[in-house]
Each structure stands twice: as C-alpha cells, then as structure tokens.
Amino acid sequence: MTFEEIGLDPNTLKAIAEMGYTTPTPIQEQAIGLVLMGRDVMGIAQTGTGKTASYTLPMIDILSSGRARARMPRSLILAPTRELAAQVAENFEQYGKYHKLSMALLIGGESFGDQERALDRGVDVLIATPGRMIDLFERGRILLSDVKILVIDEADRMLDMGFIPDVERILGWLPPLRQTLLFSATMAPEIKRLADRFLSNPKVVSVAPPASPAESVTQRMVIVEPRDKREALRALLREEEVANAFIFCNRKRDVAVLFRSLERHGFSVGQLHGDMPQSMRTETLDQFRRGDVKLLVCSDVAARGLDIADVSHVFNFDVPSHAEDYVHRIGRTGRAGREGRALTIAAPEDGKYVSAIQKLIGKDIPVTPLGDAEPLPLEEGERRGRGRGRGKSEALRGDKPKAAKKPERSAEVKSAPAPETAEKAETAEKKQDRKPEPKAEAKPEEKRQRPERDAKRGRRGRGNLPADEVAEMDHGDDVVAFGGHTPSFLLRDPFAK
Ligand code: AMP
C-alpha cells in the first residue's frame, strides 16, 4: 500500500515525500484510513513503529478545513513527557508544512506567557503534557468545548508515571462527541479500562513491537561489581570508537552523579533528566545534536521520544528494570539503517533483568570482558574460565587462556598504580572525582600535546585536555584498573539458571 492509496491529500503527500518516506509503516497502513473515516482507534504500538505519523498525518487532513477560535483548540494531544510532546509538535510542523494549521505546545518548564498568547490566537492543534494542561485549564485560559479529536499518546507511560488520574480529569472536560485515539505499547488492564470508558466502539490496531532491536545495532555486555561501574564505563568509552553516545541511568540522581564524574574526567558530556528546566534540556539537546557535546547522560523519561538520527553508541550504565526500556534505549542508535553499538554494564545481581531483556529480544546479549572490542558469543561454561583480557581469537578457538594478551591501551592501564583491593580502587575513583579541573589558562596547543608527552615520560594522562573531543578519551583520564580485585564475572556465572 502507498500513502496515495491511503487517501491523504496532495499537500500532505508532498511533505511526506520530502521527509523521504516512501511506504507507510504497518501501523500507518492500518490506522490512517480509520482516522480519516472518523473512527475511534486503540493503537497498540511502540515508539519506532511510526505511530506518531499514523495519527498526525490524518489529523492534518481533517483539520485543514475549518478555523480555530481563540482559546478553543480543535484538537488535543496528550503526551507523558515534554520531550515526546516537543517531538510530536516537530512532526506536525514537518508534515503540515503545506497547510496553514496553527499549533501550541503546552509543556512544563516553559513560560506561561508565550503559551497563553499562542492559545489566545486560536490553535488547531494543542499538544500538552497533562500537568501543564490542567494548570492552564484551571486558570481559565483554555476552553475545551471545541475539541473534535483527542489523542492520548504513550498511555502505558502515562500509567507508569502516575498520570492516569490527570488524564481522566482532562477527559471529563472534553465534549462527549469527539474522535478519540489512544496509543499504548501495551494493553495493561488500566489502559483497557481507560479505553472502555472513553473510546466509542474503537477499532483496535496492533503492530508487533520493534522488539528485535534493529539488526544494525551490535550489542555487548560487561559484568562488573556496582562499585566498578564508572571505571568500566570509562574503559569502554576508551575502547570503543565513540562518535557520540547516550548513556542511560535508571535514576535521575545517578544521571547527575555520573555526569559530574565524567565531566571531572575530562569527557565532553551533558546531562538530561526530568528535574532540569526545559530551557536547559532544550539547550543541552541542541548542543548534542550539533556535536558540541559528545556524550549525553540521561534518564529514560528524558530521552523518550528523542529522534536524533546519527548516534554511534548507547551505553546502559544501569540495566533497565523494564525490559522494554532496553529496546527503547538501544533503538536510539542504529537508526535509519546506520551502524550502532549498544553496550550494557551489568552487575552480578542484575541477572533477572538481563534474563527478561533477553527473553523480550529473543536472543542473548554477548558478554565480553573489558578489553575485547568485538562482542564474543560465549560458549556454555566459558564465562567461568575465561581470563580477563584474553584475546578474541583465542576465545573463538576455545584454547586455554594463555598469559593475557593486553590490548595496546592496557599499557596505560598497567602504568596506573594498581590498587590492591577493591576498596582502594573505590577510594581512587573517589579521589579522581575530587580532583580539581585543569587550570583554564593552559594553552590549547599545550594541552593537546600532553598525552604524548605524558606517555613518553611514562606518566598517566588525565582529563587535562580540551573537553570537547571524544578522541581525547584514548589518552586522558586515569585508569585505575581492577588491580588485585577479581571481578565477579571471572568467578561465577551470575546468570546461571
Ligand atoms: P515513531 O514511532 O512515531 O516515534 O517514529 C519513529 C521514526 O520513524 C521517526 O524518526 C519517524 O520520522 C520515522 N518514520 C515514520 N514514518 C515513517 C515512514 N513511513 N517511513 C520512514 N520513516 C518513518
């Protein structure tokens, strides 16, 4: 089926063609026609399936006739996060560029003034997060009596974030005679209840989740003790050819901690979490898009809905506790057919989460020791006996581990004063984290020469390089190594059933 056959209008088709879309995705094939017919739709589809266009495209066609009155939006889209809301707004702008539709984005963290002014002019499409929507409604700034189409996007996420009562409240303010579209990755009982209550004779369309992560994403996992995770991350950042990367943490307070740690170690890094003001989030994202910041430490909520085409790596600093989040996270790389790499740092106690992820994606994530750049499928029992740093070819041949063949960069590792105990390693990590930033007055040329100079003198490099190039990770940044501490993945198989 083509977009023409679905029956979209020529101006919308022109905009889609300019986006480079040639064929509708399965959810678009199923949903667009139904929306154009005015049906209520319950769409079971995840991010990455093209679900946003499956409702925005027909909405543009429907709304192209008619005019909006001041403070009376003609359609409302509720999204759980500001980022998703902003992404939907961007899609409206792209797909609706040959239509004269007006739009307002009501999200927390931005000034009320601008949003109220936009509403006063009259909007065809109102895109909002539930909290801000309620604020503005209660201030009497919006009248919802003219809403003809309502979309609830990512209802499952609304549920996770505790927004369902807010959504129900908003639904109570809408006219009963309207078209309602509800999208959710899962059909949890609460979502089903919401659909039963607020949708009228809906047509259910469901597409397979993009659960098998893109073939173009190579996955790898390392297993270390929790206290060694930051060090492991830095080692991976050096080992991999990272152009830019998302680094996911499970909790937002860990985002801030890891961000500060990486910054102190001289990495070009930004952070994105739910507690940041919207202006800072937008600025950080712009810096990341432009390549001014190479690494972005973020939480799942903040990263949801982000669509940045060219990201070389995703790191899971924590194994996500919801398996679907793993799929979302690693789907941030390898987009549009590009190669991507997804690396997960697991702790021995993460076994049950890893199992859930592997079940969902239908395959095992290869576990490799730090120092092996390529993922190696492990033979049964091999994990137990394998020495750290054992060369890839040896492992593939199944030879007995010989004296560990150190990767080139391990010279740097060796030259570090290896702590004798894990506690020492941790103390060293903390000390490094406390190290003051390099003096600002150092000349850039001088800074760039330091790694070589340091190498000649057998000195360890530190993050005393310009913090704007990922390449510096090969040189800067102390490496503490595991020292006398034996990581648990060498001792036992944490995922043994
Ligand atoms: P979504 O599931 O809405 O988050 O969309 C995921 C990605 O697919 C976005 O980057 C869209 O720009 C892209 N996309 C949506 N529809 C199509 C299509 N028909 N062909 C190619 N890419 C698409």
Short mmCIF file of C-alpha atoms and ligand atoms in Angstrom, two decimals:
data_model
loop_
_atom_site.label_atom_id
_atom_site.label_comp_id
_atom_site.label_asym_id
_atom_site.label_seq_id
_atom_site.Cartn_x
_atom_site.Cartn_y
_atom_site.Cartn_z
CA MET A 1 0.00 0.00 0.00
CA THR A 2 1.19 3.53 -0.73
CA PHE A 3 0.45 6.81 1.02
CA GLU A 4 -1.52 7.87 -2.09
CA GLU A 5 -3.70 4.76 -1.83
CA ILE A 6 -4.47 5.51 1.82
CA GLY A 7 -6.09 8.71 0.61
CA LEU A 8 -4.02 11.51 2.15
CA ASP A 9 -4.29 14.91 0.50
CA PRO A 10 -1.66 16.08 -2.01
CA ASN A 11 -0.12 18.69 0.30
CA THR A 12 0.43 16.08 2.99
CA LEU A 13 1.82 13.65 0.42
CA LYS A 14 4.26 16.30 -0.74
CA ALA A 15 5.51 16.87 2.82
CA ILE A 16 5.87 13.12 3.42
CA ALA A 17 7.84 12.71 0.21
CA GLU A 18 10.17 15.48 1.34
CA MET A 19 10.70 13.60 4.60
CA GLY A 20 11.91 10.69 2.48
CA TYR A 21 9.12 8.31 3.50
CA THR A 22 8.29 6.02 0.60
CA THR A 23 5.96 3.47 2.15
CA PRO A 24 3.66 3.56 5.15
CA THR A 25 4.70 1.52 8.17
CA PRO A 26 2.26 -1.23 9.30
CA ILE A 27 0.63 0.98 11.96
CA GLN A 28 0.23 3.76 9.40
CA GLU A 29 -1.30 1.34 6.89
CA GLN A 30 -3.87 0.29 9.45
CA ALA A 31 -4.60 3.46 11.37
CA ILE A 32 -4.53 6.38 8.89
CA GLY A 33 -7.60 5.24 6.93
CA LEU A 34 -9.59 4.63 10.13
CA VAL A 35 -8.74 8.07 11.50
CA LEU A 36 -9.72 9.68 8.19
CA MET A 37 -13.07 7.87 8.48
CA GLY A 38 -13.63 9.41 11.91
CA ARG A 39 -13.34 6.15 13.87
CA ASP A 40 -12.01 5.90 17.41
CA VAL A 41 -8.77 3.94 17.37
CA MET A 42 -6.92 1.99 20.03
CA GLY A 43 -3.39 1.57 18.66
CA ILE A 44 -1.06 -0.92 20.28
CA ALA A 45 2.26 0.31 19.01
CA GLN A 46 5.57 1.40 20.41
CA THR A 47 7.91 4.22 19.61
CA GLY A 48 9.86 3.36 16.49
CA THR A 49 6.87 1.92 14.63
CA GLY A 50 5.90 5.24 13.02
CA LYS A 51 2.89 5.61 15.34
CA THR A 52 3.19 9.41 15.58
CA ALA A 53 2.67 9.87 11.86
CA SER A 54 -0.19 7.36 11.97
CA TYR A 55 -2.28 9.95 13.80
CA THR A 56 -0.64 13.28 12.88
CA LEU A 57 -0.95 12.74 9.11
CA PRO A 58 -4.72 12.13 9.02
CA MET A 59 -5.29 14.82 11.65
CA ILE A 60 -3.62 17.37 9.39
CA ASP A 61 -6.00 16.41 6.58
CA ILE A 62 -9.08 16.53 8.83
CA LEU A 63 -8.14 19.85 10.44
CA SER A 64 -7.22 21.52 7.16
CA SER A 65 -10.84 22.55 6.71
CA GLY A 66 -12.22 24.81 9.41
CA ARG A 67 -10.83 27.51 11.63
CA ALA A 68 -9.86 27.71 15.27
CA ARG A 69 -11.34 30.24 17.64
CA ALA A 70 -9.41 32.00 20.40
CA ARG A 71 -8.62 29.73 23.34
CA MET A 72 -10.70 26.93 21.81
CA PRO A 73 -8.35 24.32 20.37
CA ARG A 74 -9.83 21.99 17.78
CA SER A 75 -7.74 19.00 18.72
CA LEU A 76 -5.75 17.93 21.75
CA ILE A 77 -2.79 15.58 22.01
CA LEU A 78 -1.73 14.47 25.48
CA ALA A 79 1.83 13.17 25.82
CA PRO A 80 3.51 11.93 29.01
CA THR A 81 6.78 13.84 28.67
CA ARG A 82 7.85 17.23 27.45
CA GLU A 83 10.29 15.64 25.04
CA LEU A 84 7.64 13.48 23.43
CA ALA A 85 5.30 16.47 23.23
CA ALA A 86 8.03 18.52 21.56
CA GLN A 87 8.73 15.67 19.16
CA VAL A 88 5.06 15.44 18.19
CA ALA A 89 5.00 19.20 17.63
CA GLU A 90 8.04 18.93 15.40
CA ASN A 91 6.33 16.20 13.37
CA PHE A 92 3.26 18.41 12.94
CA GLU A 93 5.45 21.18 11.65
CA GLN A 94 7.21 18.88 9.20
CA TYR A 95 4.15 17.02 7.92
CA GLY A 96 1.91 20.10 7.96
CA LYS A 97 4.30 22.48 6.24
CA TYR A 98 1.97 22.89 3.22
CA HIS A 99 -1.07 23.50 5.39
CA LYS A 100 -1.91 26.58 7.38
CA LEU A 101 -2.53 24.93 10.72
CA SER A 102 -1.73 26.65 13.97
CA MET A 103 -0.31 24.75 16.88
CA ALA A 104 0.59 25.33 20.51
CA LEU A 105 2.80 23.29 22.76
CA LEU A 106 1.91 23.39 26.45
CA ILE A 107 4.70 21.88 28.45
CA GLY A 108 6.06 22.49 31.91
CA GLY A 109 9.27 24.43 32.29
CA GLU A 110 8.44 26.97 29.58
CA SER A 111 6.89 30.37 30.27
CA PHE A 112 3.13 30.50 30.65
CA GLY A 113 3.07 33.83 28.82
CA ASP A 114 4.12 32.51 25.40
CA GLN A 115 1.82 29.53 25.69
CA GLU A 116 -1.13 31.68 26.69
CA ARG A 117 -0.50 34.10 23.83
CA ALA A 118 -0.47 31.20 21.36
CA LEU A 119 -3.77 29.96 22.80
CA ASP A 120 -5.32 33.41 22.55
CA ARG A 121 -4.61 33.47 18.82
CA GLY A 122 -6.56 30.21 18.42
CA VAL A 123 -4.97 26.85 17.71
CA ASP A 124 -5.93 23.89 15.56
CA VAL A 125 -3.65 21.52 17.41
CA LEU A 126 -2.84 21.69 21.09
CA ILE A 127 -0.08 19.38 22.29
CA ALA A 128 0.28 19.15 26.05
CA THR A 129 1.60 17.25 29.00
CA PRO A 130 -1.20 16.55 31.50
CA GLY A 131 0.16 18.72 34.34
CA ARG A 132 0.53 21.91 32.30
CA MET A 133 -2.78 21.28 30.58
CA ILE A 134 -4.57 21.14 33.95
CA ASP A 135 -2.77 24.29 35.16
CA LEU A 136 -3.87 26.32 32.17
CA PHE A 137 -7.41 24.97 32.20
CA GLU A 138 -7.80 25.81 35.86
CA ARG A 139 -6.55 29.34 35.21
CA GLY A 140 -9.39 29.61 32.73
CA ARG A 141 -7.03 30.03 29.78
CA ILE A 142 -8.43 27.18 27.69
CA LEU A 143 -11.89 26.10 26.69
CA LEU A 144 -12.06 22.52 25.58
CA SER A 145 -15.60 22.53 24.24
CA ASP A 146 -14.44 22.71 20.63
CA VAL A 147 -12.08 19.71 20.72
CA LYS A 148 -13.10 17.32 17.94
CA ILE A 149 -10.10 14.98 18.09
CA LEU A 150 -8.30 13.78 21.19
CA VAL A 151 -5.10 11.75 21.14
CA ILE A 152 -3.61 10.09 24.20
CA ASP A 153 -0.11 9.06 23.25
CA GLU A 154 2.00 6.52 25.13
CA ALA A 155 -0.76 5.70 27.58
CA ASP A 156 1.39 2.96 29.11
CA ARG A 157 3.98 5.56 30.01
CA MET A 158 1.25 7.80 31.44
CA LEU A 159 0.33 4.86 33.63
CA ASP A 160 3.94 4.31 34.74
CA MET A 161 4.26 7.97 35.61
CA GLY A 162 1.02 8.08 37.56
CA PHE A 163 -0.75 10.41 35.10
CA ILE A 164 -3.89 8.38 34.52
CA PRO A 165 -5.97 10.30 37.12
CA ASP A 166 -4.90 13.58 35.45
CA VAL A 167 -5.83 12.21 32.03
CA GLU A 168 -9.23 11.11 33.33
CA ARG A 169 -9.79 14.57 34.74
CA ILE A 170 -8.97 16.22 31.43
CA LEU A 171 -11.21 13.77 29.59
CA GLY A 172 -14.05 14.87 31.83
CA TRP A 173 -13.69 18.43 30.44
CA LEU A 174 -13.98 17.38 26.81
CA PRO A 175 -17.18 17.26 24.81
CA PRO A 176 -18.54 13.70 24.59
CA LEU A 177 -18.96 13.95 20.87
CA ARG A 178 -15.43 13.67 19.58
CA GLN A 179 -13.00 11.27 17.98
CA THR A 180 -10.54 9.63 20.39
CA LEU A 181 -7.28 7.91 19.51
CA LEU A 182 -5.37 6.08 22.20
CA PHE A 183 -1.86 4.75 21.68
CA SER A 184 -0.05 2.46 24.05
CA ALA A 185 2.79 -0.02 23.83
CA THR A 186 0.89 -2.49 25.98
CA MET A 187 -2.71 -3.22 26.83
CA ALA A 188 -2.41 -3.20 30.62
CA PRO A 189 -5.74 -3.65 32.48
CA GLU A 190 -5.74 0.05 33.45
CA ILE A 191 -5.32 1.06 29.81
CA LYS A 192 -8.10 -1.29 28.78
CA ARG A 193 -10.33 0.31 31.42
CA LEU A 194 -9.47 3.77 30.12
CA ALA A 195 -10.28 2.68 26.57
CA ASP A 196 -13.58 1.07 27.62
CA ARG A 197 -14.60 4.22 29.41
CA PHE A 198 -13.56 6.90 26.98
CA LEU A 199 -13.48 5.39 23.49
CA SER A 200 -16.57 4.75 21.49
CA ASN A 201 -16.66 1.49 19.56
CA PRO A 202 -12.92 1.72 18.89
CA LYS A 203 -11.12 -0.21 16.21
CA VAL A 204 -8.11 -1.91 17.73
CA VAL A 205 -4.99 -1.93 15.60
CA SER A 206 -1.88 -3.63 16.80
CA VAL A 207 1.59 -3.95 15.39
CA ALA A 208 4.48 -6.04 16.55
CA PRO A 209 6.78 -4.06 18.79
CA PRO A 210 10.13 -3.33 17.26
CA ALA A 211 11.23 -5.79 19.92
CA SER A 212 14.02 -7.31 17.94
CA PRO A 213 16.32 -4.33 18.11
CA ALA A 214 17.48 -3.13 14.74
CA GLU A 215 19.80 -5.59 13.08
CA SER A 216 22.21 -2.74 12.63
CA VAL A 217 22.79 -2.48 16.41
CA THR A 218 25.61 -4.61 17.77
CA GLN A 219 25.06 -5.43 21.43
CA ARG A 220 27.57 -6.17 24.09
CA MET A 221 27.55 -6.54 27.85
CA VAL A 222 30.22 -6.37 30.51
CA ILE A 223 29.66 -7.55 34.05
CA VAL A 224 31.32 -5.73 36.91
CA GLU A 225 30.66 -5.06 40.56
CA PRO A 226 28.45 -1.99 41.10
CA ARG A 227 31.36 -0.03 42.57
CA ASP A 228 33.39 -0.61 39.41
CA LYS A 229 30.77 0.66 37.01
CA ARG A 230 32.10 4.17 36.46
CA GLU A 231 35.55 2.86 35.86
CA ALA A 232 34.17 0.23 33.48
CA LEU A 233 32.28 2.90 31.59
CA ARG A 234 35.39 4.96 31.12
CA ALA A 235 37.29 1.91 29.93
CA LEU A 236 34.53 1.17 27.41
CA LEU A 237 34.50 4.76 26.22
CA ARG A 238 38.18 4.44 25.50
CA GLU A 239 37.89 1.03 23.92
CA GLU A 240 35.07 1.87 21.55
CA GLU A 241 35.23 4.33 18.72
CA VAL A 242 32.62 6.61 20.15
CA ALA A 243 31.48 9.46 17.93
CA ASN A 244 28.63 10.36 20.27
CA ALA A 245 26.54 8.45 22.74
CA PHE A 246 23.58 8.35 25.06
CA ILE A 247 24.46 6.96 28.49
CA PHE A 248 21.37 5.76 30.34
CA CYS A 249 20.98 5.60 34.11
CA ASN A 250 17.94 4.19 35.85
CA ARG A 251 17.57 7.02 38.34
CA LYS A 252 17.80 10.73 37.74
CA ARG A 253 20.02 11.37 40.72
CA ASP A 254 22.51 8.92 39.23
CA VAL A 255 22.38 10.92 35.99
CA ALA A 256 23.69 13.97 37.83
CA VAL A 257 26.36 11.98 39.67
CA LEU A 258 27.64 10.22 36.57
CA PHE A 259 27.56 13.45 34.60
CA ARG A 260 29.76 15.18 37.17
CA SER A 261 32.13 12.22 37.29
CA LEU A 262 32.59 12.12 33.52
CA GLU A 263 32.98 15.88 33.41
CA ARG A 264 35.71 15.72 36.03
CA HIS A 265 37.43 13.08 33.99
CA GLY A 266 37.57 15.47 31.07
CA PHE A 267 34.87 14.00 28.84
CA SER A 268 32.69 16.14 26.64
CA VAL A 269 29.43 15.45 28.37
CA GLY A 270 25.94 16.82 29.01
CA GLN A 271 23.02 15.58 31.08
CA LEU A 272 19.31 15.26 30.58
CA HIS A 273 16.86 14.44 33.36
CA GLY A 274 13.37 15.29 34.43
CA ASP A 275 14.31 17.84 37.09
CA MET A 276 16.08 20.18 34.69
CA PRO A 277 14.30 23.30 33.47
CA GLN A 278 13.01 22.89 29.95
CA SER A 279 15.25 25.67 28.62
CA MET A 280 18.32 23.75 29.83
CA ARG A 281 17.06 20.49 28.38
CA THR A 282 16.49 22.10 25.01
CA GLU A 283 19.88 23.77 25.05
CA THR A 284 21.63 20.51 26.01
CA LEU A 285 19.86 18.62 23.26
CA ASP A 286 20.81 21.26 20.72
CA GLN A 287 24.44 21.03 21.83
CA PHE A 288 24.30 17.26 21.44
CA ARG A 289 22.67 17.50 18.01
CA ARG A 290 25.31 19.98 16.87
CA GLY A 291 28.09 17.74 18.18
CA ASP A 292 29.30 20.32 20.71
CA VAL A 293 28.67 17.75 23.41
CA LYS A 294 29.57 14.14 22.59
CA LEU A 295 28.11 12.20 25.49
CA LEU A 296 24.68 12.68 26.97
CA VAL A 297 23.94 11.07 30.33
CA CYS A 298 20.19 10.71 30.60
CA SER A 299 17.21 9.06 32.24
CA ASP A 300 14.61 7.05 30.32
CA VAL A 301 11.89 9.62 30.73
CA ALA A 302 14.03 12.47 29.47
CA ALA A 303 15.24 10.51 26.48
CA ARG A 304 11.84 9.23 25.46
CA GLY A 305 10.77 10.37 22.05
CA LEU A 306 14.15 11.80 21.14
CA ASP A 307 14.84 11.34 17.48
CA ILE A 308 18.47 12.01 16.70
CA ALA A 309 19.49 10.12 13.61
CA ASP A 310 23.21 9.78 13.98
CA VAL A 311 24.21 8.36 17.35
CA SER A 312 27.09 5.88 17.29
CA HIS A 313 26.65 4.33 20.74
CA VAL A 314 24.21 3.74 23.54
CA PHE A 315 25.57 2.80 26.95
CA ASN A 316 23.38 1.33 29.64
CA PHE A 317 25.15 2.40 32.78
CA ASP A 318 22.39 0.50 34.57
CA VAL A 319 20.46 -2.48 33.27
CA PRO A 320 16.92 -1.17 32.88
CA SER A 321 14.39 -2.82 35.17
CA HIS A 322 11.71 -2.73 32.44
CA ALA A 323 12.82 -4.88 29.53
CA GLU A 324 11.02 -2.63 27.00
CA ASP A 325 13.19 0.27 28.13
CA TYR A 326 16.20 -1.67 26.90
CA VAL A 327 14.66 -1.81 23.44
CA HIS A 328 13.83 1.90 23.56
CA ARG A 329 17.30 2.79 24.73
CA ILE A 330 19.26 0.83 22.21
CA GLY A 331 16.88 2.00 19.49
CA ARG A 332 18.47 5.45 19.90
CA THR A 333 21.40 4.14 17.88
CA GLY A 334 21.49 2.26 14.59
CA ARG A 335 18.67 4.46 13.29
CA ALA A 336 17.80 4.72 9.64
CA GLY A 337 19.98 1.75 8.75
CA ARG A 338 23.17 3.17 10.23
CA GLU A 339 25.51 1.00 12.27
CA GLY A 340 25.19 1.38 16.01
CA ARG A 341 26.59 -0.20 19.14
CA ALA A 342 24.80 -0.75 22.41
CA LEU A 343 26.85 -1.59 25.50
CA THR A 344 25.40 -2.59 28.80
CA ILE A 345 27.20 -2.52 32.11
CA ALA A 346 25.60 -5.14 34.30
CA ALA A 347 26.23 -6.01 37.91
CA PRO A 348 26.04 -9.66 39.02
CA GLU A 349 22.74 -9.01 40.78
CA ASP A 350 21.12 -7.74 37.55
CA GLY A 351 20.67 -11.31 36.32
CA LYS A 352 16.88 -11.35 36.44
CA TYR A 353 16.59 -8.08 34.49
CA VAL A 354 19.06 -9.30 31.91
CA SER A 355 17.07 -12.53 31.54
CA ALA A 356 13.86 -10.54 30.99
CA ILE A 357 15.55 -8.43 28.33
CA GLN A 358 16.99 -11.46 26.58
CA LYS A 359 13.57 -13.08 26.61
CA LEU A 360 11.99 -9.98 25.08
CA ILE A 361 14.57 -9.54 22.33
CA GLY A 362 14.73 -13.27 21.72
CA LYS A 363 18.47 -13.59 21.99
CA ASP A 364 21.37 -13.43 24.41
CA ILE A 365 23.42 -10.30 24.71
CA PRO A 366 27.04 -11.34 24.22
CA VAL A 367 29.12 -10.85 27.36
CA THR A 368 32.67 -9.74 26.77
CA PRO A 369 35.39 -8.81 29.18
CA LEU A 370 36.60 -5.25 29.14
CA GLY A 371 39.39 -5.01 26.63
CA ASP A 372 37.65 -7.01 23.89
CA ALA A 373 36.21 -4.55 21.44
CA GLU A 374 34.18 -7.13 19.50
CA PRO A 375 31.28 -8.96 21.07
CA LEU A 376 32.06 -12.62 21.51
CA PRO A 377 29.33 -15.18 21.78
CA LEU A 378 30.24 -17.20 24.83
CA GLU A 379 30.23 -20.94 24.80
CA GLU A 380 28.48 -22.61 27.71
CA GLY A 381 30.75 -22.57 30.73
CA GLU A 382 33.32 -20.40 29.05
CA ARG A 383 32.44 -17.33 31.07
CA ARG A 384 33.63 -19.05 34.19
CA GLY A 385 37.08 -19.98 33.00
CA ARG A 386 37.87 -17.05 30.81
CA GLY A 387 40.64 -14.75 31.89
CA ARG A 388 40.27 -11.03 31.62
CA GLY A 389 41.93 -9.62 28.56
CA ARG A 390 42.04 -12.96 26.84
CA GLY A 391 42.42 -12.31 23.14
CA LYS A 392 39.41 -12.65 20.92
CA SER A 393 40.89 -15.22 18.59
CA GLU A 394 41.95 -17.40 21.49
CA ALA A 395 38.47 -17.31 22.85
CA LEU A 396 36.97 -18.22 19.49
CA ARG A 397 39.34 -21.11 19.12
CA GLY A 398 38.44 -22.27 22.58
CA ASP A 399 42.13 -22.50 23.54
CA LYS A 400 43.08 -22.41 27.13
CA PRO A 401 43.65 -18.87 28.28
CA LYS A 402 47.30 -18.04 27.92
CA ALA A 403 49.04 -15.14 29.53
CA ALA A 404 46.60 -12.35 28.86
CA LYS A 405 47.32 -10.55 25.64
CA LYS A 406 46.89 -6.97 26.63
CA PRO A 407 45.27 -4.61 24.21
CA GLU A 408 47.52 -1.73 23.29
CA ARG A 409 45.77 0.67 25.57
CA SER A 410 46.40 -1.54 28.53
CA ALA A 411 49.91 -0.08 28.67
CA GLU A 412 48.12 2.88 30.05
CA VAL A 413 46.24 0.61 32.38
CA LYS A 414 49.41 -1.04 33.58
CA SER A 415 51.16 2.21 34.23
CA ALA A 416 48.43 3.15 36.65
CA PRO A 417 49.26 2.37 40.26
CA ALA A 418 47.01 -0.65 40.60
CA PRO A 419 45.11 -0.58 43.84
CA GLU A 420 45.48 -3.78 45.76
CA THR A 421 41.95 -4.04 46.92
CA ALA A 422 38.54 -3.17 45.64
CA GLU A 423 38.23 -0.59 48.41
CA LYS A 424 41.40 1.02 47.20
CA ALA A 425 40.01 1.11 43.69
CA GLU A 426 36.92 2.81 45.00
CA THR A 427 38.92 5.32 47.03
CA ALA A 428 40.99 6.08 43.98
CA GLU A 429 37.82 6.61 41.99
CA LYS A 430 36.53 8.99 44.62
CA LYS A 431 39.84 10.80 44.72
CA GLN A 432 39.77 11.20 40.98
CA ASP A 433 36.29 12.55 41.23
CA ARG A 434 37.54 15.15 43.66
CA LYS A 435 40.49 16.17 41.53
CA PRO A 436 40.22 19.81 40.56
CA GLU A 437 39.56 20.68 36.96
CA PRO A 438 42.62 21.53 34.92
CA LYS A 439 43.65 25.17 35.06
CA ALA A 440 41.79 27.17 32.47
CA GLU A 441 44.85 29.17 31.49
CA ALA A 442 46.65 26.22 29.88
CA LYS A 443 47.09 26.96 26.20
CA PRO A 444 45.10 24.69 23.89
CA GLU A 445 48.18 23.59 21.91
CA GLU A 446 49.99 22.82 25.08
CA LYS A 447 47.03 20.78 26.30
CA ARG A 448 46.83 18.79 23.12
CA GLN A 449 50.46 17.77 23.35
CA ARG A 450 50.22 16.47 26.85
CA PRO A 451 49.12 12.89 26.25
CA GLU A 452 52.14 12.21 24.03
CA ARG A 453 54.43 13.99 26.43
CA ASP A 454 52.96 12.12 29.34
CA ALA A 455 53.25 8.82 27.52
CA LYS A 456 56.96 9.49 26.85
CA ARG A 457 57.51 10.21 30.49
CA GLY A 458 55.53 7.15 31.47
CA ARG A 459 53.02 9.38 33.18
CA ARG A 460 49.34 8.72 33.26
CA GLY A 461 47.19 11.01 31.25
CA ARG A 462 44.36 12.88 32.97
CA GLY A 463 41.42 14.78 31.68
CA ASN A 464 43.61 17.82 31.19
CA LEU A 465 42.75 18.07 27.53
CA PRO A 466 40.19 20.27 25.85
CA ALA A 467 36.94 18.70 26.93
CA ASP A 468 35.39 18.99 23.51
CA GLU A 469 36.69 15.96 21.69
CA VAL A 470 35.80 12.38 22.32
CA ALA A 471 39.12 11.38 20.76
CA GLU A 472 40.83 12.57 23.90
CA MET A 473 39.36 9.64 25.75
CA ASP A 474 42.13 7.49 24.31
CA HIS A 475 44.64 9.49 26.27
CA GLY A 476 43.18 11.41 29.12
CA ASP A 477 41.51 10.13 32.19
CA ASP A 478 43.18 7.95 34.76
CA VAL A 479 42.57 4.28 34.64
CA VAL A 480 42.62 2.55 37.93
CA ALA A 481 42.13 -0.98 36.57
CA PHE A 482 40.86 -3.75 38.72
CA GLY A 483 44.21 -4.20 40.43
CA GLY A 484 44.19 -7.17 42.72
CA HIS A 485 40.44 -7.24 42.76
CA THR A 486 38.94 -10.08 40.75
CA PRO A 487 35.69 -9.01 39.12
CA SER A 488 32.91 -11.38 39.91
CA PHE A 489 32.29 -12.33 36.29
CA LEU A 490 35.55 -14.22 36.45
CA LEU A 491 34.49 -16.16 39.48
CA ARG A 492 30.96 -17.22 38.83
CA ASP A 493 28.27 -17.07 36.23
CA PRO A 494 25.77 -14.52 37.56
CA PHE A 495 23.17 -15.57 35.04
CA ALA A 496 23.38 -19.28 35.73
CA LYS A 497 19.82 -20.50 35.90
P1 AMP B 1 7.65 6.99 15.90
O1 AMP B 1 7.32 5.56 16.10
O2 AMP B 1 6.47 7.82 15.61
O3 AMP B 1 8.48 7.54 17.04
O4 AMP B 1 8.57 7.11 14.58
C1 AMP B 1 9.87 6.58 14.54
C2 AMP B 1 10.67 7.14 13.38
O5 AMP B 1 10.19 6.66 12.14
C3 AMP B 1 10.69 8.65 13.28
O6 AMP B 1 12.04 9.02 13.09
C4 AMP B 1 9.90 8.96 12.03
O7 AMP B 1 10.41 10.12 11.40
C5 AMP B 1 10.13 7.72 11.19
N1 AMP B 1 9.03 7.37 10.26
C6 AMP B 1 7.71 7.46 10.50
N2 AMP B 1 7.01 7.00 9.44
C7 AMP B 1 7.90 6.61 8.52
C8 AMP B 1 7.78 6.03 7.20
N3 AMP B 1 6.62 5.77 6.64
N4 AMP B 1 8.92 5.76 6.54
C9 AMP B 1 10.12 6.02 7.12
N5 AMP B 1 10.30 6.55 8.35
C10 AMP B 1 9.20 6.83 9.05
#
